[in-house]
XYZ file of C-alpha atoms in Angstrom:
462
model
C -11.052 41.439 -37.431
C -14.315 43.224 -36.857
C -14.644 44.717 -33.388
C -17.578 46.119 -31.514
C -17.361 49.862 -30.890
C -17.204 51.023 -27.290
C -20.637 51.282 -25.738
C -22.411 51.648 -22.454
C -24.408 48.736 -21.054
C -28.027 48.432 -22.055
C -30.720 47.720 -19.487
C -33.932 45.772 -19.232
C -36.995 47.235 -20.960
C -39.410 48.477 -18.293
C -42.842 50.013 -18.757
C -44.834 50.161 -15.501
C -47.743 51.544 -17.524
C -50.321 50.870 -14.827
C -48.340 52.590 -12.090
C -47.576 55.461 -14.423
C -51.220 55.990 -15.323
C -52.117 56.194 -11.644
C -49.281 58.641 -10.960
C -50.100 60.839 -13.916
C -53.761 60.903 -13.032
C -53.154 62.218 -9.507
C -52.145 65.749 -10.485
C -53.281 68.341 -12.947
C -50.771 69.042 -15.702
C -50.031 72.672 -16.625
C -50.796 73.933 -20.133
C -48.589 72.637 -22.928
C -45.433 74.674 -23.618
C -45.769 77.685 -25.874
C -44.824 77.103 -29.498
C -45.952 73.474 -29.649
C -49.050 72.439 -31.611
C -51.655 70.250 -29.885
C -50.368 66.771 -29.060
C -51.142 63.808 -31.312
C -53.771 61.331 -30.143
C -51.220 58.506 -29.943
C -47.494 58.721 -29.354
C -44.957 57.736 -31.984
C -43.022 54.480 -31.500
C -39.255 54.898 -31.501
C -38.095 53.701 -34.945
C -35.216 51.433 -33.886
C -33.221 50.070 -30.952
C -29.418 50.143 -30.822
C -27.472 47.291 -29.210
C -23.915 48.179 -30.218
C -21.798 49.847 -32.856
C -19.199 48.048 -34.954
C -15.955 49.716 -35.973
C -17.132 49.859 -39.570
C -19.313 48.197 -42.187
C -17.622 49.155 -45.468
C -16.792 45.478 -46.025
C -17.762 42.587 -43.778
C -16.523 39.112 -44.666
C -18.677 36.061 -44.019
C -18.228 32.313 -44.180
C -20.454 29.241 -43.825
C -19.472 26.605 -41.276
C -20.598 23.462 -43.088
C -20.326 21.224 -40.008
C -23.808 19.985 -39.158
C -25.398 21.977 -41.983
C -28.836 20.330 -42.497
C -29.227 21.508 -46.096
C -27.046 21.426 -49.171
C -24.114 23.762 -48.513
C -24.376 25.397 -51.946
C -28.046 26.177 -51.337
C -27.204 27.492 -47.868
C -24.525 29.811 -49.272
C -26.944 31.153 -51.883
C -29.587 31.899 -49.247
C -27.020 33.468 -46.909
C -25.623 35.702 -49.643
C -29.101 36.855 -50.679
C -30.212 37.510 -47.086
C -27.107 39.518 -46.197
C -27.509 41.421 -49.456
C -30.822 42.825 -48.189
C -28.773 45.246 -46.076
C -26.897 46.735 -49.044
C -29.478 49.547 -49.139
C -28.011 50.700 -45.812
C -24.523 50.907 -47.288
C -23.444 47.537 -45.879
C -21.279 45.238 -47.978
C -21.168 41.589 -46.931
C -18.725 39.563 -49.043
C -17.699 35.883 -48.855
C -14.331 35.518 -47.146
C -11.491 34.354 -49.351
C -9.323 31.417 -48.352
C -7.034 32.468 -45.487
C -8.841 35.797 -44.997
C -10.033 36.873 -41.538
C -13.741 36.155 -41.073
C -15.972 38.850 -39.610
C -19.150 36.740 -39.547
C -19.437 32.951 -39.355
C -22.832 31.307 -39.940
C -23.401 27.741 -38.788
C -25.852 25.241 -37.300
C -25.501 24.091 -33.701
C -27.368 21.693 -31.357
C -29.645 23.256 -28.684
C -26.822 23.349 -26.106
C -23.573 24.196 -27.817
C -21.290 25.802 -25.263
C -21.837 29.550 -25.706
C -24.323 29.875 -22.841
C -27.186 30.676 -25.217
C -29.170 27.448 -25.685
C -31.971 27.188 -28.206
C -35.492 26.503 -26.920
C -39.178 26.243 -27.730
C -40.763 28.628 -30.214
C -39.538 30.402 -33.289
C -37.995 33.247 -31.305
C -35.400 30.857 -29.838
C -34.042 29.213 -32.970
C -31.121 31.513 -33.750
C -28.875 34.063 -32.103
C -25.761 36.124 -32.588
C -22.728 35.802 -30.344
C -19.437 37.641 -30.279
C -16.061 35.920 -30.307
C -14.361 34.425 -28.386
C -17.513 33.458 -26.468
C -18.872 31.899 -29.652
C -16.052 29.361 -29.772
C -15.609 30.199 -33.455
C -12.654 31.711 -35.269
C -14.575 34.850 -36.207
C -15.424 38.235 -34.749
C -19.149 37.386 -34.697
C -21.268 34.315 -35.326
C -24.865 33.542 -36.223
C -25.850 30.203 -34.705
C -28.923 28.355 -36.032
C -30.792 25.473 -34.385
C -29.701 22.260 -36.103
C -32.730 20.312 -34.802
C -35.178 22.281 -36.986
C -36.326 21.593 -40.512
C -35.292 24.814 -42.228
C -37.432 26.211 -45.031
C -35.334 27.555 -47.916
C -38.349 28.332 -50.126
C -41.179 30.819 -49.707
C -41.825 32.246 -46.260
C -44.793 30.781 -44.374
C -46.067 33.476 -41.978
C -46.731 32.492 -38.387
C -49.628 34.025 -36.491
C -50.179 34.414 -32.781
C -53.860 33.792 -32.081
C -55.500 35.907 -29.337
C -55.718 33.976 -26.077
C -55.969 34.524 -22.346
C -53.234 31.929 -21.915
C -49.510 32.177 -22.510
C -49.067 31.400 -26.203
C -45.865 30.351 -27.938
C -45.512 30.205 -31.712
C -46.031 26.765 -33.174
C -42.920 24.768 -33.884
C -42.851 25.095 -37.647
C -40.259 25.131 -40.360
C -38.358 28.400 -39.823
C -37.677 30.454 -42.910
C -33.905 30.583 -43.331
C -33.834 33.733 -45.457
C -36.021 35.757 -43.063
C -34.168 34.579 -39.960
C -30.801 35.480 -41.501
C -31.975 38.976 -42.486
C -33.148 39.458 -38.884
C -29.936 38.135 -37.315
C -27.811 40.239 -39.677
C -29.658 43.270 -38.304
C -28.514 42.246 -34.825
C -24.929 41.911 -36.086
C -25.094 45.472 -37.416
C -26.304 46.687 -34.013
C -30.107 46.716 -34.212
C -32.333 45.354 -31.443
C -35.934 44.191 -31.408
C -38.819 46.558 -32.194
C -42.584 45.879 -32.402
C -43.261 47.578 -35.749
C -45.064 45.218 -38.119
C -43.042 46.190 -41.200
C -39.662 45.768 -39.503
C -37.321 42.821 -39.992
C -36.348 43.333 -36.344
C -39.612 42.050 -34.862
C -38.810 39.484 -32.143
C -40.339 36.624 -34.164
C -38.817 36.864 -37.655
C -41.660 35.194 -39.565
C -44.102 37.834 -38.291
C -42.147 40.608 -40.024
C -40.935 41.496 -43.486
C -37.897 39.954 -45.116
C -36.632 43.305 -46.415
C -35.450 46.027 -44.014
C -37.957 48.838 -43.524
C -37.087 52.513 -43.839
C -36.778 52.646 -40.039
C -34.470 49.605 -40.022
C -32.239 51.284 -42.598
C -32.433 54.511 -40.605
C -31.044 52.718 -37.565
C -28.035 51.493 -39.539
C -27.559 54.936 -41.103
C -27.662 56.507 -37.625
C -24.805 54.241 -36.589
C -22.589 54.386 -39.661
C -23.782 57.248 -41.882
C -25.809 57.609 -45.048
C -29.495 58.051 -45.730
C -31.600 60.970 -46.929
C -32.334 64.093 -44.915
C -35.735 64.362 -43.230
C -37.263 66.895 -40.801
C -37.281 64.210 -38.094
C -33.474 63.869 -38.164
C -31.147 65.119 -35.435
C -27.784 66.406 -36.702
C -24.781 66.820 -34.385
C -22.598 69.734 -35.522
C -19.577 71.772 -34.598
C -19.891 75.519 -35.149
C -17.094 77.577 -36.681
C -16.244 81.212 -35.979
C -18.700 82.422 -38.603
C -21.530 80.409 -37.114
C -21.654 77.692 -39.760
C -22.767 74.293 -38.399
C -20.694 71.360 -39.691
C -21.963 67.789 -39.114
C -19.410 65.786 -37.103
C -21.161 62.411 -36.826
C -23.712 60.270 -38.664
C -27.111 61.956 -38.705
C -29.626 60.361 -36.334
C -32.286 59.385 -38.850
C -35.981 59.699 -38.094
C -35.692 59.819 -34.300
C -37.493 63.093 -33.531
C -40.546 63.762 -35.682
C -41.942 67.239 -35.101
C -44.129 68.051 -33.220
C -44.661 64.491 -31.979
C -41.346 64.081 -30.119
C -39.560 66.307 -27.605
C -35.846 65.955 -26.926
C -33.003 67.363 -24.847
C -29.456 66.580 -23.746
C -28.102 65.793 -20.263
C -25.191 63.962 -18.641
C -27.052 61.069 -17.054
C -24.162 58.852 -15.948
C -21.710 61.516 -14.757
C -18.952 60.781 -17.286
C -18.874 64.346 -18.637
C -20.483 63.412 -21.963
C -24.134 64.250 -22.447
C -26.762 61.825 -23.683
C -29.908 62.584 -25.674
C -33.333 61.959 -24.145
C -36.379 61.668 -26.408
C -40.020 61.644 -25.289
C -43.095 61.212 -27.483
C -46.219 63.281 -27.044
C -49.661 61.669 -26.949
C -51.060 58.539 -25.329
C -48.588 55.647 -24.911
C -48.469 52.996 -27.615
C -46.408 49.850 -28.055
C -42.801 50.785 -28.756
C -43.157 54.396 -27.590
C -41.840 56.161 -24.510
C -38.720 57.701 -23.021
C -35.676 56.669 -25.058
C -32.050 57.377 -24.137
C -29.278 57.614 -26.736
C -25.672 57.044 -25.616
C -22.545 58.056 -27.525
C -18.802 57.433 -27.428
C -15.677 58.881 -29.009
C -16.350 61.636 -31.527
C -20.135 61.799 -31.010
C -20.838 58.302 -32.384
C -24.106 56.628 -31.419
C -23.376 53.355 -29.598
C -26.459 52.212 -27.669
C -30.039 53.129 -26.907
C -32.131 52.320 -23.849
C -35.903 52.147 -23.658
C -38.477 52.968 -24.722
C -40.196 53.277 -21.344
C -43.818 54.298 -21.819
C -46.125 56.320 -19.623
C -43.818 57.539 -16.868
C -42.906 60.996 -18.180
C -45.249 63.282 -20.082
C -44.237 64.572 -23.484
C -46.216 67.743 -22.762
C -44.094 68.932 -19.830
C -40.541 70.210 -19.629
C -38.077 67.571 -18.441
C -35.944 68.493 -15.425
C -32.640 66.670 -14.913
C -30.778 66.772 -11.615
C -29.165 64.826 -8.780
C -30.489 63.703 -5.428
C -28.614 63.797 -2.120
C -27.348 60.252 -2.760
C -25.841 61.171 -6.131
C -28.423 59.394 -8.295
C -29.723 61.045 -11.457
C -33.246 62.440 -11.164
C -35.671 62.952 -14.044
C -38.560 65.122 -12.921
C -41.476 67.200 -14.126
C -43.204 70.121 -12.451
C -46.966 69.652 -12.275
C -49.618 72.332 -12.242
C -50.307 72.193 -8.502
C -46.672 72.677 -7.494
C -45.979 69.003 -6.921
C -43.278 67.142 -8.809
C -43.149 63.811 -10.574
C -39.600 62.616 -9.824
C -37.981 59.395 -11.008
C -34.580 58.001 -10.126
C -32.089 56.737 -12.718
C -29.413 54.803 -10.826
C -26.032 54.900 -12.547
C -27.515 57.003 -15.322
C -29.152 53.965 -16.941
C -32.589 52.389 -17.040
C -34.681 51.110 -15.333
C -36.421 54.015 -13.640
C -37.756 53.930 -10.092
C -39.682 56.402 -7.982
C -37.479 58.975 -6.256
C -36.876 58.205 -2.600
C -39.286 59.820 -0.175
C -37.560 62.351 2.033
C -34.450 62.477 -0.166
C -33.768 66.028 -1.424
C -32.857 66.696 -5.042
C -31.725 69.666 -7.118
C -32.463 69.995 -10.836
C -31.987 72.353 -13.735
C -34.676 74.823 -14.776
C -34.150 76.198 -11.231
C -36.360 73.444 -9.769
C -35.521 71.772 -6.453
C -37.226 69.675 -3.798
C -35.025 70.475 -0.816
C -36.810 68.201 1.665
C -37.972 65.380 -0.598
C -41.662 65.922 0.163
C -42.734 65.840 -3.490
C -43.302 69.596 -3.778
C -41.038 72.060 -5.573
C -39.412 74.540 -3.186
C -38.030 76.629 -6.034
C -38.731 76.962 -9.737
C -38.507 79.425 -12.590
C -34.823 79.229 -13.497
C -33.323 79.635 -16.975
C -33.795 77.104 -19.744
C -30.844 74.692 -19.866
C -28.656 75.163 -22.953
C -29.216 71.468 -23.761
C -33.006 71.826 -23.960
C -34.115 73.198 -27.352
C -36.081 76.426 -27.334
C -39.077 76.726 -29.637
C -39.900 80.414 -29.411
C -39.246 83.203 -31.906
C -36.402 85.613 -31.106
C -33.166 85.001 -29.187
C -32.934 81.290 -28.367
C -29.232 80.867 -27.490
C -26.482 83.093 -26.095
C -23.205 81.253 -25.634
C -19.522 81.184 -26.564
C -20.038 78.277 -28.929
C -16.594 78.133 -30.566
C -14.536 78.909 -27.447
C -13.032 82.148 -28.792
C -14.130 84.257 -25.820
C -16.968 85.964 -27.698
C -20.619 85.306 -26.906
C -22.561 84.304 -29.999
C -26.293 84.910 -30.209
C -28.704 82.720 -32.152
C -31.898 84.420 -33.304
C -34.857 82.476 -34.731
C -37.521 83.802 -37.077
C -41.206 82.916 -37.248
C -41.856 79.235 -37.850
C -42.645 78.230 -41.435
C -45.305 75.747 -42.508
C -42.761 72.902 -42.530
C -41.894 73.594 -38.886
C -38.474 75.139 -39.552
C -37.262 78.571 -38.539
C -34.558 80.656 -40.131
C -31.813 80.886 -37.510
C -29.049 83.478 -37.627
C -25.813 83.448 -35.628
C -24.566 86.870 -34.676
C -20.910 86.281 -33.860
C -17.608 88.069 -33.983
C -16.646 87.481 -37.621
C -19.934 87.717 -39.398
C -23.401 86.325 -39.799
C -24.434 82.834 -40.820
C -27.974 81.527 -41.310
C -29.477 78.079 -41.487
C -32.944 76.569 -41.212
C -33.937 74.054 -38.542
C -36.923 73.172 -36.405
C -35.104 73.586 -33.093
C -31.562 73.433 -31.721
C -29.689 72.948 -28.454
C -26.076 72.984 -27.266
C -24.948 69.575 -26.013
C -21.501 68.222 -25.084
C -22.002 64.884 -26.822
C -18.366 63.739 -26.692
C -17.474 65.120 -23.254
C -14.510 67.198 -24.449
C -15.785 70.441 -22.925
C -16.650 71.919 -26.337
C -20.353 72.114 -27.063
C -21.918 70.614 -30.168
C -24.961 72.157 -31.817
C -27.678 69.526 -32.170
C -30.322 70.535 -34.711
C -33.615 68.930 -35.635
C -34.525 69.157 -39.314
C -31.330 70.994 -40.337
C -31.816 72.269 -43.892
C -28.721 74.209 -44.902
C -26.482 77.200 -44.266
C -25.765 80.473 -45.970
C -23.570 83.475 -45.208
C -25.284 86.848 -44.948
């Protein structure tokens, strides 16, 4: 049976754009960090959202529950097979279950209230859902439930539009397009959440999006399970051997950190010993952009994402991570006038709230607010190993492979494509590779640091 991979709980999407704009406007920001080009006019939306990770997708069996099926079952099976087949480009193989074989995914029609606690409602966004067994009440690992009170369209898609209005507007009750809805719900089964991008099949209202997964949709699946083509915006999690060669140890995170539009770093947000990745876009906030957190489990496997949260933290400033006197995680930035912008992350998960007034906190980068008055009492410490350096010269000095010898990573001048030639000077020799930037992050919490590289190109021994 198909099981969900271990994951941390997701949280509610929060923006607070208005409050953020007021906060940001109160203080003068320092100049942008050295080595970064000017910021883009608008920030980049995060390409995908991760709900969960399955144990594997090499072969997923599916079956149609014909009870209450409002259309011919043969037609329904043809549409289901074609819709699930849209995900084959991501390396997914959905196959009809044979008689007596365990079913990973059951698809069936249900009345509005059908016992799983997820009733259907008004509007096209409430006509279908996924639910995991045994909550589904079905003999399958996962189910897609469809509203049996609708007239389902099995022909060409009829796009729905949302007309501008100063009133709350719900989509008209039309004939939902079975193929498009199934492609969308299959994305949820694979672990993808809703995104606002117009070309994505994961838009909240399926008929407003495409019926074929976009490159970003496929990138989300590849980031969970592997595959895809290398791109400078990828983040690769590697182990490093004694010669300094980086070896990928997990699926590459596809398209998550375009350079120079996105800044990233690692930090243990929830105190479990494993470090998460934090990504922040540069430029003015746009729909679908903002602080995004990536959580991992086991051997550095992506399991969930949280966010994006727009407008609260600048992509132009270094991100300080610390703890306050109550043990809550603090995300902060040092402003040009010596004040700090500090936000509290209770339990290491979203949502964010303003740090408590009068509550001291201590962060990395040598920054601290020892009396909680909103001003930094100390600053100017070393760059955290989990925050990628962008300068030329020595960028890392650390015993990466645990052999007792300090390895040094030296970066050359940046090339036109944004990459630098990086050379490890270790005990047993020299190894070079090209990447845009790198950091040392304990992704799996085993005490051994992984090298996370953006735009990793290749390695060679000198």
